[in-house]
JSON list of C-alpha atoms in Angstrom, two decimals:
[
{"chain": "A", "resi": 172, "resn": "GLY", "atom": "CA", "xyz": [101.82, 121.64, 91.42]},
{"chain": "A", "resi": 173, "resn": "GLU", "atom": "CA", "xyz": [105.35, 120.06, 91.03]},
{"chain": "A", "resi": 174, "resn": "ARG", "atom": "CA", "xyz": [107.00, 120.17, 87.89]},
{"chain": "A", "resi": 175, "resn": "ARG", "atom": "CA", "xyz": [106.54, 116.60, 86.35]},
{"chain": "A", "resi": 176, "resn": "HIS", "atom": "CA", "xyz": [108.88, 114.69, 83.63]},
{"chain": "A", "resi": 177, "resn": "THR", "atom": "CA", "xyz": [105.35, 113.18, 82.44]},
{"chain": "A", "resi": 178, "resn": "ILE", "atom": "CA", "xyz": [101.59, 111.52, 83.23]},
{"chain": "A", "resi": 179, "resn": "SER", "atom": "CA", "xyz": [100.72, 107.94, 82.36]},
{"chain": "A", "resi": 180, "resn": "GLU", "atom": "CA", "xyz": [97.91, 107.70, 81.06]},
{"chain": "A", "resi": 181, "resn": "TYR", "atom": "CA", "xyz": [96.39, 105.52, 84.32]},
{"chain": "A", "resi": 182, "resn": "GLU", "atom": "CA", "xyz": [97.23, 108.83, 85.57]},
{"chain": "A", "resi": 183, "resn": "LEU", "atom": "CA", "xyz": [95.33, 110.73, 82.75]},
{"chain": "A", "resi": 184, "resn": "GLN", "atom": "CA", "xyz": [92.33, 107.81, 83.17]},
{"chain": "A", "resi": 185, "resn": "LEU", "atom": "CA", "xyz": [92.44, 108.72, 87.30]},
{"chain": "A", "resi": 186, "resn": "LEU", "atom": "CA", "xyz": [91.89, 112.66, 86.03]},
{"chain": "A", "resi": 187, "resn": "LYS", "atom": "CA", "xyz": [89.60, 112.47, 83.81]},
{"chain": "A", "resi": 188, "resn": "HIS", "atom": "CA", "xyz": [86.96, 110.33, 86.18]},
{"chain": "A", "resi": 189, "resn": "LYS", "atom": "CA", "xyz": [87.38, 112.51, 89.00]},
{"chain": "A", "resi": 190, "resn": "TYR", "atom": "CA", "xyz": [87.07, 115.81, 87.91]},
{"chain": "A", "resi": 191, "resn": "GLY", "atom": "CA", "xyz": [85.19, 115.32, 84.50]},
{"chain": "A", "resi": 192, "resn": "LEU", "atom": "CA", "xyz": [87.92, 117.08, 81.64]},
{"chain": "A", "resi": 193, "resn": "SER", "atom": "CA", "xyz": [89.40, 114.46, 78.83]},
{"chain": "A", "resi": 194, "resn": "MET", "atom": "CA", "xyz": [92.66, 113.05, 79.31]},
{"chain": "A", "resi": 195, "resn": "GLN", "atom": "CA", "xyz": [93.74, 114.95, 76.56]},
{"chain": "A", "resi": 196, "resn": "GLY", "atom": "CA", "xyz": [92.40, 118.44, 78.42]},
{"chain": "A", "resi": 197, "resn": "TRP", "atom": "CA", "xyz": [94.69, 117.26, 80.98]},
{"chain": "A", "resi": 198, "resn": "ILE", "atom": "CA", "xyz": [97.73, 116.96, 78.99]},
{"chain": "A", "resi": 199, "resn": "HIS", "atom": "CA", "xyz": [96.75, 120.59, 78.02]},
{"chain": "A", "resi": 200, "resn": "ARG", "atom": "CA", "xyz": [96.01, 121.53, 81.48]},
{"chain": "A", "resi": 201, "resn": "ALA", "atom": "CA", "xyz": [99.18, 120.30, 82.86]},
{"chain": "A", "resi": 202, "resn": "GLU", "atom": "CA", "xyz": [101.35, 121.96, 79.89]},
{"chain": "A", "resi": 203, "resn": "GLN", "atom": "CA", "xyz": [99.75, 125.62, 80.26]},
{"chain": "A", "resi": 204, "resn": "ALA", "atom": "CA", "xyz": [99.98, 125.63, 84.60]},
{"chain": "A", "resi": 205, "resn": "GLY", "atom": "CA", "xyz": [104.11, 124.47, 83.42]},
{"chain": "A", "resi": 206, "resn": "VAL", "atom": "CA", "xyz": [103.44, 121.28, 85.58]},
{"chain": "A", "resi": 207, "resn": "LEU", "atom": "CA", "xyz": [104.72, 119.15, 82.60]},
{"chain": "A", "resi": 208, "resn": "PRO", "atom": "CA", "xyz": [106.91, 120.52, 80.18]},
{"chain": "A", "resi": 209, "resn": "LYS", "atom": "CA", "xyz": [106.00, 121.71, 76.58]},
{"chain": "A", "resi": 210, "resn": "GLY", "atom": "CA", "xyz": [108.12, 118.42, 74.83]},
{"chain": "A", "resi": 211, "resn": "ALA", "atom": "CA", "xyz": [106.33, 116.54, 77.58]},
{"chain": "A", "resi": 212, "resn": "ALA", "atom": "CA", "xyz": [103.41, 117.57, 76.57]},
{"chain": "A", "resi": 213, "resn": "THR", "atom": "CA", "xyz": [103.81, 117.54, 72.46]},
{"chain": "A", "resi": 214, "resn": "LYS", "atom": "CA", "xyz": [104.53, 113.30, 72.98]},
{"chain": "A", "resi": 215, "resn": "LEU", "atom": "CA", "xyz": [101.89, 112.57, 74.36]},
{"chain": "A", "resi": 216, "resn": "ARG", "atom": "CA", "xyz": [99.50, 114.16, 72.21]},
{"chain": "A", "resi": 217, "resn": "GLN", "atom": "CA", "xyz": [101.70, 112.13, 69.62]},
{"chain": "A", "resi": 218, "resn": "ARG", "atom": "CA", "xyz": [101.07, 108.78, 71.59]},
{"chain": "A", "resi": 219, "resn": "PHE", "atom": "CA", "xyz": [97.29, 109.96, 71.40]},
{"chain": "A", "resi": 220, "resn": "GLU", "atom": "CA", "xyz": [97.38, 110.41, 67.74]},
{"chain": "A", "resi": 221, "resn": "GLN", "atom": "CA", "xyz": [100.13, 107.46, 67.14]},
{"chain": "A", "resi": 222, "resn": "ARG", "atom": "CA", "xyz": [96.92, 105.29, 69.13]},
{"chain": "A", "resi": 223, "resn": "GLY", "atom": "CA", "xyz": [94.04, 106.66, 67.00]},
{"chain": "A", "resi": 224, "resn": "TRP", "atom": "CA", "xyz": [92.69, 108.57, 70.84]},
{"chain": "A", "resi": 225, "resn": "LYS", "atom": "CA", "xyz": [92.23, 111.61, 69.80]},
{"chain": "A", "resi": 226, "resn": "MET", "atom": "CA", "xyz": [88.59, 110.57, 69.03]},
{"chain": "A", "resi": 227, "resn": "VAL", "atom": "CA", "xyz": [87.65, 107.78, 71.47]},
{"chain": "A", "resi": 228, "resn": "GLU", "atom": "CA", "xyz": [90.52, 107.84, 74.56]},
{"chain": "A", "resi": 229, "resn": "PRO", "atom": "CA", "xyz": [91.31, 104.65, 76.28]},
{"chain": "A", "resi": 230, "resn": "GLY", "atom": "CA", "xyz": [89.85, 103.35, 79.24]},
{"chain": "A", "resi": 231, "resn": "ARG", "atom": "CA", "xyz": [86.44, 103.60, 80.48]},
{"chain": "A", "resi": 232, "resn": "PRO", "atom": "CA", "xyz": [84.42, 106.27, 78.78]},
{"chain": "A", "resi": 233, "resn": "TYR", "atom": "CA", "xyz": [83.33, 109.40, 81.31]},
{"chain": "A", "resi": 234, "resn": "PRO", "atom": "CA", "xyz": [79.68, 109.13, 82.07]},
{"chain": "A", "resi": 235, "resn": "GLU", "atom": "CA", "xyz": [77.34, 111.58, 80.50]},
{"chain": "A", "resi": 236, "resn": "GLU", "atom": "CA", "xyz": [75.79, 113.73, 82.86]},
{"chain": "A", "resi": 237, "resn": "LYS", "atom": "CA", "xyz": [72.38, 114.03, 83.32]},
{"chain": "A", "resi": 238, "resn": "PRO", "atom": "CA", "xyz": [70.64, 117.25, 84.46]},
{"chain": "A", "resi": 239, "resn": "THR", "atom": "CA", "xyz": [68.65, 116.43, 87.76]},
{"chain": "A", "resi": 240, "resn": "ARG", "atom": "CA", "xyz": [67.44, 120.17, 89.29]},
{"chain": "A", "resi": 241, "resn": "HIS", "atom": "CA", "xyz": [64.20, 119.87, 87.29]},
{"chain": "A", "resi": 242, "resn": "GLU", "atom": "CA", "xyz": [63.14, 116.32, 88.91]},
{"chain": "A", "resi": 243, "resn": "ARG", "atom": "CA", "xyz": [65.28, 117.85, 92.87]},
{"chain": "A", "resi": 244, "resn": "LEU", "atom": "CA", "xyz": [62.71, 120.55, 92.17]},
{"chain": "A", "resi": 245, "resn": "VAL", "atom": "CA", "xyz": [59.56, 118.34, 91.43]},
{"chain": "A", "resi": 246, "resn": "MET", "atom": "CA", "xyz": [60.41, 116.01, 94.41]},
{"chain": "A", "resi": 247, "resn": "HIS", "atom": "CA", "xyz": [60.64, 119.22, 96.97]},
{"chain": "A", "resi": 248, "resn": "ALA", "atom": "CA", "xyz": [57.73, 120.27, 96.03]},
{"chain": "A", "resi": 249, "resn": "LEU", "atom": "CA", "xyz": [56.12, 116.86, 97.02]},
{"chain": "A", "resi": 250, "resn": "ALA", "atom": "CA", "xyz": [57.94, 117.10, 100.24]},
{"chain": "A", "resi": 251, "resn": "GLU", "atom": "CA", "xyz": [56.34, 119.85, 100.80]},
{"chain": "A", "resi": 252, "resn": "GLN", "atom": "CA", "xyz": [52.98, 118.61, 100.08]},
{"chain": "A", "resi": 253, "resn": "VAL", "atom": "CA", "xyz": [52.95, 121.62, 97.08]},
{"chain": "A", "resi": 254, "resn": "VAL", "atom": "CA", "xyz": [51.53, 118.88, 94.85]},
{"chain": "A", "resi": 255, "resn": "SER", "atom": "CA", "xyz": [50.44, 115.16, 94.61]},
{"chain": "A", "resi": 256, "resn": "GLU", "atom": "CA", "xyz": [52.70, 111.99, 93.62]},
{"chain": "A", "resi": 257, "resn": "SER", "atom": "CA", "xyz": [49.94, 112.57, 90.82]},
{"chain": "A", "resi": 258, "resn": "ARG", "atom": "CA", "xyz": [51.05, 115.73, 90.02]},
{"chain": "A", "resi": 259, "resn": "ALA", "atom": "CA", "xyz": [54.75, 115.02, 90.30]},
{"chain": "A", "resi": 260, "resn": "ALA", "atom": "CA", "xyz": [54.85, 112.16, 87.95]},
{"chain": "A", "resi": 261, "resn": "GLU", "atom": "CA", "xyz": [53.31, 114.16, 85.67]},
{"chain": "A", "resi": 262, "resn": "LEU", "atom": "CA", "xyz": [55.83, 116.71, 85.77]},
{"chain": "A", "resi": 263, "resn": "LEU", "atom": "CA", "xyz": [58.49, 114.39, 85.41]},
{"chain": "A", "resi": 264, "resn": "GLY", "atom": "CA", "xyz": [56.98, 112.85, 82.01]},
{"chain": "A", "resi": 265, "resn": "MET", "atom": "CA", "xyz": [55.93, 109.40, 83.44]},
{"chain": "A", "resi": 266, "resn": "PRO", "atom": "CA", "xyz": [53.17, 106.86, 84.47]},
{"chain": "A", "resi": 267, "resn": "LEU", "atom": "CA", "xyz": [52.30, 107.51, 88.07]},
{"chain": "A", "resi": 268, "resn": "GLN", "atom": "CA", "xyz": [53.33, 103.79, 88.11]},
{"chain": "A", "resi": 269, "resn": "GLN", "atom": "CA", "xyz": [56.89, 104.14, 87.22]},
{"chain": "A", "resi": 270, "resn": "PHE", "atom": "CA", "xyz": [57.44, 107.17, 89.08]},
{"chain": "A", "resi": 271, "resn": "TRP", "atom": "CA", "xyz": [56.29, 104.86, 92.64]},
{"chain": "A", "resi": 272, "resn": "ALA", "atom": "CA", "xyz": [58.69, 102.34, 91.23]},
{"chain": "A", "resi": 273, "resn": "GLU", "atom": "CA", "xyz": [61.34, 105.02, 90.82]},
{"chain": "A", "resi": 274, "resn": "VAL", "atom": "CA", "xyz": [60.83, 106.29, 94.20]},
{"chain": "A", "resi": 275, "resn": "GLU", "atom": "CA", "xyz": [60.76, 103.22, 96.39]},
{"chain": "A", "resi": 276, "resn": "ALA", "atom": "CA", "xyz": [63.95, 101.99, 94.10]},
{"chain": "A", "resi": 277, "resn": "SER", "atom": "CA", "xyz": [65.71, 104.88, 95.28]},
{"chain": "A", "resi": 278, "resn": "TYR", "atom": "CA", "xyz": [65.53, 103.83, 98.85]},
{"chain": "A", "resi": 279, "resn": "ASP", "atom": "CA", "xyz": [67.24, 101.77, 101.60]},
{"chain": "A", "resi": 280, "resn": "PRO", "atom": "CA", "xyz": [65.68, 98.31, 101.23]},
{"chain": "A", "resi": 281, "resn": "HIS", "atom": "CA", "xyz": [66.15, 98.24, 105.08]},
{"chain": "A", "resi": 282, "resn": "ASP", "atom": "CA", "xyz": [64.72, 101.49, 106.46]},
{"chain": "A", "resi": 283, "resn": "ALA", "atom": "CA", "xyz": [61.34, 100.68, 107.80]},
{"chain": "A", "resi": 284, "resn": "GLU", "atom": "CA", "xyz": [60.55, 104.13, 109.08]},
{"chain": "A", "resi": 285, "resn": "ARG", "atom": "CA", "xyz": [60.33, 106.18, 105.15]},
{"chain": "A", "resi": 286, "resn": "PRO", "atom": "CA", "xyz": [57.34, 108.61, 106.08]},
{"chain": "A", "resi": 287, "resn": "ASP", "atom": "CA", "xyz": [57.30, 109.59, 102.70]},
{"chain": "A", "resi": 288, "resn": "ALA", "atom": "CA", "xyz": [56.99, 105.98, 101.03]},
{"chain": "A", "resi": 289, "resn": "PRO", "atom": "CA", "xyz": [54.41, 105.75, 98.47]},
{"chain": "A", "resi": 290, "resn": "ARG", "atom": "CA", "xyz": [51.23, 104.61, 98.93]},
{"chain": "A", "resi": 291, "resn": "SER", "atom": "CA", "xyz": [50.19, 101.96, 96.06]},
{"chain": "A", "resi": 292, "resn": "GLY", "atom": "CA", "xyz": [46.97, 103.32, 94.85]},
{"chain": "A", "resi": 293, "resn": "SER", "atom": "CA", "xyz": [46.59, 107.00, 96.36]},
{"chain": "A", "resi": 294, "resn": "GLY", "atom": "CA", "xyz": [45.74, 108.93, 93.58]},
{"chain": "A", "resi": 295, "resn": "SER", "atom": "CA", "xyz": [46.49, 112.31, 95.46]}
]
């Protein structure tokens, strides 16, 4: 990218939340790519250290990642009728009522045409 003189803390926060790399990681990467001069990167790192941001960066923390592959595979098997709702709930480690509640919560409340909406009391 274009060579810069510095990067603002706000820009670093935006990058952190968009791509999931820490603010200090972005400083390092910008320096490594030649976008940010070594002196500017050093000043930013010193500012982070002086403000106590080396361990806890300012702004909202980046949300923790949640693995979803297992859940997607179970829901795919349910949609293809390979497993029943009760088996899907079991595979996801939750009671059937909780499973129904979570599936129900994931739908648009205005979508009345949901052929795969959970059916209360069906232990299929």
